Short mmCIF file of C-alpha atoms in Angstrom, two decimals:
data_model
loop_
_atom_site.label_atom_id
_atom_site.label_comp_id
_atom_site.label_asym_id
_atom_site.label_seq_id
_atom_site.Cartn_x
_atom_site.Cartn_y
_atom_site.Cartn_z
CA MET A 28 2.64 96.94 -87.37
CA THR A 29 -1.31 95.46 -86.78
CA SER A 30 -1.63 92.51 -86.24
CA THR A 31 -4.94 89.86 -85.33
CA ALA A 32 -4.75 87.13 -84.45
CA GLY A 33 -1.48 86.37 -84.18
CA GLN A 34 -1.02 87.68 -88.23
CA PRO A 35 0.56 90.52 -89.29
CA SER A 36 -1.90 92.76 -91.06
CA PHE A 37 -1.57 93.94 -94.78
CA ALA A 38 -3.40 96.72 -96.10
CA SER A 39 -3.17 97.89 -99.09
CA VAL A 40 -0.97 100.97 -99.82
CA SER A 41 1.02 102.52 -102.60
CA THR A 42 4.21 100.94 -104.30
CA SER A 43 6.75 103.39 -104.26
CA TRP A 44 7.97 105.46 -101.17
CA GLY A 45 9.89 108.76 -100.74
CA ARG A 46 10.30 111.60 -98.97
CA SER A 47 8.73 114.76 -99.09
CA SER A 48 10.29 117.92 -98.82
CA ALA A 49 8.84 118.49 -95.68
CA GLY A 50 10.25 115.47 -94.68
CA ARG A 51 7.33 112.99 -94.30
CA SER A 52 7.31 110.04 -95.43
CA ARG A 53 4.94 109.75 -99.27
CA PRO A 54 3.00 107.55 -101.36
CA LEU A 55 4.54 108.70 -105.37
CA GLU A 56 2.00 108.53 -107.93
CA GLY A 57 2.56 107.89 -111.69
CA ALA A 58 4.88 105.00 -113.75
CA GLY A 59 8.85 104.74 -114.16
CA LEU A 60 9.74 107.02 -111.16
CA ALA A 61 11.49 104.31 -108.79
CA SER A 62 15.01 103.60 -109.44
CA PHE A 63 15.23 101.12 -107.28
CA LEU A 64 13.47 98.21 -105.01
CA ALA A 65 14.53 97.54 -101.43
CA ILE A 66 13.49 94.72 -99.16
CA THR A 67 13.73 95.19 -95.64
CA GLY A 68 12.79 93.83 -92.31
CA PRO A 69 14.44 92.30 -88.66
CA THR A 70 16.39 90.10 -89.11
CA GLY A 71 15.52 86.75 -89.45
CA ALA A 72 12.35 87.10 -91.11
CA GLY A 73 13.23 85.47 -94.24
CA LYS A 74 15.19 88.85 -97.07
CA THR A 75 17.67 86.74 -97.79
CA ALA A 76 16.10 83.87 -99.52
CA LEU A 77 13.47 86.03 -100.26
CA SER A 78 15.35 88.19 -102.29
CA LEU A 79 17.32 85.39 -104.41
CA HIS A 80 13.46 84.44 -105.78
CA VAL A 81 12.85 87.53 -105.96
CA ALA A 82 16.53 88.66 -108.44
CA ARG A 83 15.90 85.29 -110.10
CA ALA A 84 11.93 86.67 -111.32
CA LEU A 85 13.28 90.09 -112.51
CA GLY A 86 17.17 89.95 -113.50
CA GLY A 87 18.54 91.65 -110.11
CA GLU A 88 22.21 92.46 -108.30
CA ILE A 89 21.19 92.44 -104.94
CA ILE A 90 22.94 95.26 -103.08
CA SER A 91 23.50 94.29 -98.90
CA MET A 92 22.01 96.71 -96.63
CA ASP A 93 23.05 95.49 -93.34
CA SER A 94 25.72 96.94 -91.28
CA ARG A 95 27.37 94.15 -90.38
CA GLN A 96 28.17 92.26 -93.50
CA ILE A 97 30.27 95.07 -94.66
CA TYR A 98 33.41 93.32 -92.49
CA ARG A 99 35.69 90.10 -94.08
CA GLY A 100 35.16 87.77 -91.72
CA MET A 101 32.05 88.37 -90.49
CA ASP A 102 30.25 85.42 -92.75
CA ILE A 103 28.96 82.90 -89.97
CA GLY A 104 27.54 85.75 -87.56
CA THR A 105 26.04 87.57 -89.75
CA ALA A 106 23.92 85.16 -91.89
CA LYS A 107 25.47 86.39 -95.16
CA ALA A 108 25.15 84.61 -98.23
CA THR A 109 26.62 81.83 -99.66
CA PRO A 110 29.62 81.58 -102.00
CA GLU A 111 27.21 79.32 -104.49
CA GLN A 112 24.24 81.72 -104.34
CA ARG A 113 27.15 85.14 -104.56
CA ALA A 114 27.59 83.61 -107.99
CA GLU A 115 24.08 82.94 -108.88
CA VAL A 116 23.14 86.01 -107.70
CA PRO A 117 25.64 88.89 -108.08
CA HIS A 118 26.07 90.67 -104.78
CA HIS A 119 27.45 94.02 -103.61
CA GLY A 120 27.88 95.69 -100.37
CA ILE A 121 29.46 92.45 -99.16
CA ASP A 122 33.11 92.39 -97.35
CA ILE A 123 34.00 96.00 -98.02
CA ALA A 124 35.37 96.60 -95.39
CA ASP A 125 37.57 95.28 -92.15
CA PRO A 126 36.09 95.12 -88.63
CA GLY A 127 38.37 97.64 -87.31
CA GLU A 128 36.99 99.98 -90.17
CA ARG A 129 34.15 102.14 -90.04
CA TYR A 130 31.51 102.23 -92.13
CA SER A 131 28.73 105.25 -91.83
CA ALA A 132 25.12 105.56 -93.32
CA GLY A 133 26.71 107.76 -95.41
CA ALA A 134 29.34 105.86 -97.13
CA PHE A 135 26.83 103.76 -97.32
CA GLY A 136 24.41 106.26 -99.27
CA ARG A 137 27.00 107.42 -101.26
CA ASP A 138 28.35 103.56 -102.28
CA ALA A 139 24.43 102.65 -102.60
CA ARG A 140 23.80 105.23 -105.45
CA ARG A 141 26.98 104.18 -107.38
CA TRP A 142 26.06 100.49 -107.45
CA ILE A 143 22.07 101.46 -107.98
CA ALA A 144 23.65 103.42 -111.42
CA ALA A 145 26.10 101.04 -112.68
CA ILE A 146 23.26 98.54 -112.15
CA ARG A 147 20.78 99.94 -114.16
CA ALA A 148 22.62 100.18 -116.95
CA ARG A 149 23.16 97.17 -116.92
CA GLY A 150 20.03 96.91 -117.92
CA ARG A 151 18.61 95.15 -114.22
CA VAL A 152 17.09 95.85 -111.00
CA PRO A 153 19.12 97.23 -108.12
CA LEU A 154 17.23 95.55 -105.27
CA LEU A 155 18.64 96.05 -101.75
CA VAL A 156 18.21 94.24 -99.35
CA GLY A 157 18.69 94.05 -96.01
CA GLY A 158 17.56 94.81 -92.29
CA THR A 159 19.69 98.47 -91.29
CA GLY A 160 16.46 101.41 -91.41
CA PHE A 161 19.41 104.30 -91.39
CA PHE A 162 20.74 102.58 -94.56
CA LEU A 163 17.98 102.46 -96.31
CA LYS A 164 17.64 105.90 -95.26
CA ALA A 165 20.89 107.24 -96.82
CA VAL A 166 19.54 106.89 -100.44
CA THR A 167 15.73 107.71 -99.49
CA GLU A 168 16.76 111.00 -97.35
CA PRO A 169 19.09 113.62 -99.01
CA LEU A 170 22.81 112.83 -98.03
CA PHE A 171 25.33 114.81 -96.34
CA ALA A 172 28.49 115.27 -96.60
CA GLN A 173 29.21 115.76 -92.85
CA PRO A 174 32.85 118.18 -91.01
CA ASP A 175 35.68 116.57 -90.25
CA LEU A 176 36.82 114.95 -86.94
CA ASP A 177 40.30 115.21 -85.28
CA GLY A 178 41.57 111.82 -86.00
CA GLU A 179 43.03 111.78 -82.45
CA ARG A 180 40.54 113.72 -80.84
CA ARG A 181 37.96 110.93 -82.45
CA ALA A 182 39.51 108.46 -80.98
CA ALA A 183 40.18 109.71 -76.79
CA VAL A 184 36.12 110.70 -76.75
CA GLU A 185 34.97 107.59 -78.39
CA SER A 186 37.75 105.66 -75.83
CA ALA A 187 34.97 108.14 -72.78
CA LEU A 188 32.23 107.02 -74.31
CA ALA A 189 32.65 103.91 -75.40
CA GLY A 190 32.84 103.47 -71.02
CA LEU A 191 29.28 105.09 -70.96
CA PRO A 192 25.84 103.24 -70.19
CA ARG A 193 23.78 103.72 -72.72
CA THR A 194 21.16 105.43 -70.79
CA GLU A 195 23.88 107.70 -69.90
CA LEU A 196 25.08 107.79 -73.75
CA ALA A 197 21.43 108.52 -74.36
CA ARG A 198 20.88 111.74 -71.49
CA TRP A 199 24.15 113.12 -73.02
CA VAL A 200 22.61 113.07 -77.01
CA ARG A 201 19.38 114.93 -75.13
CA ALA A 202 21.87 117.78 -74.05
CA LEU A 203 24.16 118.23 -77.26
CA ASP A 204 21.49 117.62 -79.79
CA PRO A 205 18.47 118.07 -78.70
CA GLN A 206 16.64 118.10 -82.28
CA ARG A 207 17.87 115.13 -83.40
CA ALA A 208 17.80 113.00 -80.14
CA GLY A 209 15.64 110.95 -81.32
CA VAL A 210 16.51 109.58 -84.56
CA ALA A 211 20.18 109.35 -82.58
CA ILE A 212 19.19 107.60 -80.33
CA ALA A 213 16.72 105.34 -81.89
CA GLY A 214 20.09 104.46 -84.54
CA GLY A 215 21.65 102.24 -81.04
CA ARG A 216 25.07 103.48 -79.90
CA GLN A 217 26.41 103.87 -83.06
CA ARG A 218 24.85 106.70 -84.46
CA MET A 219 24.27 108.06 -80.27
CA THR A 220 28.16 108.23 -80.79
CA ARG A 221 28.86 110.18 -83.66
CA THR A 222 26.36 112.80 -82.59
CA VAL A 223 28.16 113.66 -79.01
CA LEU A 224 30.92 113.22 -81.00
CA ILE A 225 30.14 116.45 -83.51
CA ALA A 226 29.09 118.32 -80.65
CA LEU A 227 31.82 118.02 -78.81
CA LEU A 228 34.87 118.12 -81.40
CA THR A 229 32.58 120.94 -83.61
CA GLY A 230 30.72 123.08 -81.21
CA ARG A 231 28.09 122.79 -82.96
CA PRO A 232 25.00 119.78 -83.15
CA LEU A 233 24.18 118.05 -86.00
CA SER A 234 20.98 118.54 -86.88
CA TRP A 235 23.23 122.20 -87.44
CA TRP A 236 25.41 121.46 -89.94
CA HIS A 237 22.43 120.14 -91.67
CA SER A 238 20.20 122.99 -91.87
CA ARG A 239 23.18 124.58 -92.86
CA ARG A 240 24.84 122.77 -95.68
CA ASN A 241 23.25 122.20 -99.31
CA ALA A 242 22.41 118.01 -100.24
CA GLU A 243 25.32 116.44 -101.22
CA ALA A 244 22.61 113.55 -103.14
CA GLU A 245 19.32 114.44 -103.74
CA PRO A 246 17.27 111.04 -102.95
CA LEU A 247 16.71 108.32 -104.54
CA GLU A 248 12.47 107.17 -105.11
CA GLY A 249 12.38 103.46 -104.17
CA VAL A 250 9.96 100.48 -104.33
CA VAL A 251 10.78 99.74 -100.41
CA CYS A 252 8.96 95.41 -98.98
CA VAL A 253 9.12 95.36 -95.67
CA VAL A 254 9.05 91.35 -94.82
CA ALA A 255 6.68 90.53 -91.60
CA VAL A 256 5.45 87.54 -89.43
CA PRO A 257 4.21 87.12 -86.22
CA ARG A 258 7.10 87.93 -83.31
CA GLU A 259 6.38 84.16 -81.74
CA VAL A 260 7.28 82.86 -85.97
CA LEU A 261 10.40 85.38 -85.62
CA ASP A 262 11.68 84.01 -82.34
CA GLU A 263 11.46 80.56 -83.30
CA ARG A 264 13.51 81.75 -86.56
CA ILE A 265 16.07 83.20 -84.79
CA GLY A 266 16.79 79.98 -82.21
CA ARG A 267 17.11 77.99 -85.06
CA ARG A 268 19.16 80.79 -86.75
CA VAL A 269 21.56 80.89 -83.43
CA ARG A 270 21.52 77.09 -82.96
CA ALA A 271 23.05 76.42 -86.99
CA MET A 272 25.13 79.00 -86.32
CA VAL A 273 26.81 77.33 -83.73
CA GLU A 274 26.66 74.31 -85.50
CA ALA A 275 28.92 75.89 -88.51
CA GLY A 276 31.90 76.90 -86.93
CA PHE A 277 30.84 79.97 -85.26
CA ALA A 278 33.61 79.85 -82.77
CA ASP A 279 35.76 79.31 -85.26
CA GLU A 280 34.89 82.24 -86.96
CA VAL A 281 35.48 84.40 -83.82
CA THR A 282 38.71 82.67 -82.89
CA ALA A 283 40.27 83.07 -86.68
CA LEU A 284 38.96 86.81 -86.27
CA LEU A 285 41.13 87.78 -82.82
CA ARG A 286 43.88 85.74 -84.12
CA ALA A 287 43.96 87.82 -86.94
CA GLY A 288 44.23 91.26 -84.23
CA CYS A 289 40.48 92.36 -84.58
CA SER A 290 40.02 93.62 -81.09
CA ARG A 291 36.37 93.16 -79.49
CA ASP A 292 36.01 96.62 -79.56
CA ASP A 293 36.65 96.95 -83.19
CA PRO A 294 33.05 98.66 -84.63
CA GLY A 295 33.13 95.32 -86.84
CA LEU A 296 32.40 92.89 -83.63
CA ASN A 297 30.04 95.32 -81.19
CA GLY A 298 27.58 93.68 -82.49
CA VAL A 299 24.99 91.04 -81.81
CA GLY A 300 26.65 87.78 -81.08
CA TYR A 301 30.11 88.73 -81.56
CA ARG A 302 30.35 90.13 -77.86
CA GLU A 303 28.62 86.77 -76.33
CA MET A 304 31.05 84.91 -78.20
CA ALA A 305 34.12 87.32 -77.38
CA ASP A 306 33.08 85.75 -74.44
CA CYS A 307 33.34 82.47 -74.62
CA LEU A 308 36.15 81.98 -76.13
CA GLU A 309 37.88 84.18 -73.22
CA GLY A 310 36.32 81.54 -70.36
CA ARG A 311 33.49 84.24 -68.81
CA ILE A 312 30.93 81.87 -70.18
CA THR A 313 29.70 78.90 -71.66
CA VAL A 314 28.61 77.98 -75.30
CA GLU A 315 25.54 77.37 -74.34
CA GLU A 316 25.61 80.47 -72.49
CA ALA A 317 26.67 82.42 -74.97
CA ALA A 318 23.70 81.51 -77.17
CA ARG A 319 21.09 82.23 -74.95
CA ARG A 320 22.62 85.67 -74.99
CA THR A 321 22.86 85.51 -78.35
CA ARG A 322 18.81 84.54 -78.59
CA VAL A 323 18.01 86.86 -76.16
CA ALA A 324 20.32 89.25 -77.30
CA THR A 325 18.96 89.16 -81.54
CA ARG A 326 15.23 88.96 -80.27
CA ARG A 327 15.14 91.91 -78.83
CA TYR A 328 16.97 93.51 -82.09
CA ALA A 329 14.89 92.96 -83.77
CA ARG A 330 11.95 94.05 -82.35
CA ARG A 331 13.68 97.38 -82.46
CA GLN A 332 13.67 97.08 -85.95
CA ALA A 333 10.62 96.34 -86.12
CA THR A 334 9.48 99.25 -84.10
CA TRP A 335 12.14 101.57 -86.35
CA PHE A 336 10.47 100.04 -89.69
CA ARG A 337 6.19 101.14 -87.72
CA HIS A 338 7.34 104.07 -87.42
CA GLN A 339 9.88 105.43 -89.84
CA LEU A 340 8.22 103.82 -93.23
CA GLY A 341 5.87 104.84 -94.80
CA PRO A 342 1.97 104.88 -95.96
CA GLY A 343 3.35 103.76 -98.96
CA THR A 344 5.64 100.87 -98.47
CA VAL A 345 4.67 97.12 -99.21
CA ARG A 346 4.08 94.63 -96.84
CA VAL A 347 4.99 91.24 -96.99
CA ASP A 348 3.32 88.29 -94.87
CA GLY A 349 6.80 86.59 -94.23
CA THR A 350 5.02 83.20 -93.96
CA ALA A 351 3.54 83.17 -96.83
CA PRO A 352 4.92 80.66 -99.49
CA ILE A 353 8.31 81.90 -101.38
CA GLU A 354 6.43 81.80 -104.71
CA ALA A 355 4.06 83.68 -103.49
CA GLN A 356 6.18 86.72 -100.98
CA CYS A 357 8.22 87.07 -104.45
CA ALA A 358 4.87 87.07 -106.84
CA ARG A 359 3.67 90.57 -104.04
CA VAL A 360 7.07 92.20 -104.10
CA ALA A 361 7.62 91.44 -108.06
CA ASP A 362 3.63 92.80 -108.53
CA ALA A 363 4.67 96.02 -106.49
CA TRP A 364 7.87 96.49 -109.49
CA ARG A 365 5.84 95.80 -112.23
CA VAL A 366 3.64 98.44 -111.32
CA ARG A 367 6.21 100.79 -111.97
CA ALA A 368 8.67 98.84 -113.91
CA GLY A 369 6.34 97.44 -116.46
CA SER A 370 8.25 94.41 -116.18
CA SER A 371 6.69 91.40 -116.90
CA THR A 372 7.37 88.53 -113.80
CA ASP A 373 7.33 84.72 -113.39
CA CYS A 374 8.66 83.35 -109.36
CA GLN A 375 8.29 79.85 -109.34
CA THR A 376 10.80 77.76 -106.94
CA PRO A 377 13.47 76.98 -108.91
#
């Protein structure tokens, strides 16, 4: 994403995004091909507020595309939509797993296809919202069944990998699956661990499995919108969000999870914010230091997200100025959808 004088640049783009047979992103032509609308972007960009406006304008239902919002009991730290907002606009993909459960991009790809089909059958617009890029790719790329892994051996390997620094884990990924190393490393620790697990436990790298298996589900075409804001604005918003989390009782939320038997090493609790607050509750750092570390880690994560979107999403992506009035943002997204779906929309502040 390029910028001018601190502001993001928004080029004139096509309004559909998909994958070509060669695996490259490409714009599509023709009407009526899009089966979903997506709003994505880095954390703190304003996706939730925009998605609620768009859902009201289009008659949509929201599918959470956030790998942390799937977990029950993790509301404040993941900035879930409020119960009131979820009562007004139907949401899917929230509170569907316990923090100790794993939920892969492949699982999301299967669930999302089911939710999209059901929403469309009701005559409404499926609206995918969130910043987990690999969840989006699980919908817009072919979905492959993963090899079965022995539970006991998997747990042993995962325990060993959990103690490795990120750089060492990345070295293992490059050695075991060089063909997919770039994708795995960009996907973070969970995806790198998955890549190493499959290679070690099956004797074949994940790239081998993908090259020799037929797709379980074909890719879906959609209108993908990325909310972009200048870095200094994003940093300020993240700072406000972290302060709001602390004031809303984030420490109590983490305390309740730990008392319920959750481990800080659980898939749900190993994300930004929860690690830092767990350190605070264990007496290692103060609340103020936990908040500071959360701000720093969240800003780094947001920058990695922005880099991922810049390199992974194709020229058909619709870029939305996250500093514009919410009505203007909504109108841009709705106009992009209207081109593909022919719907009539009016984005006004409720």
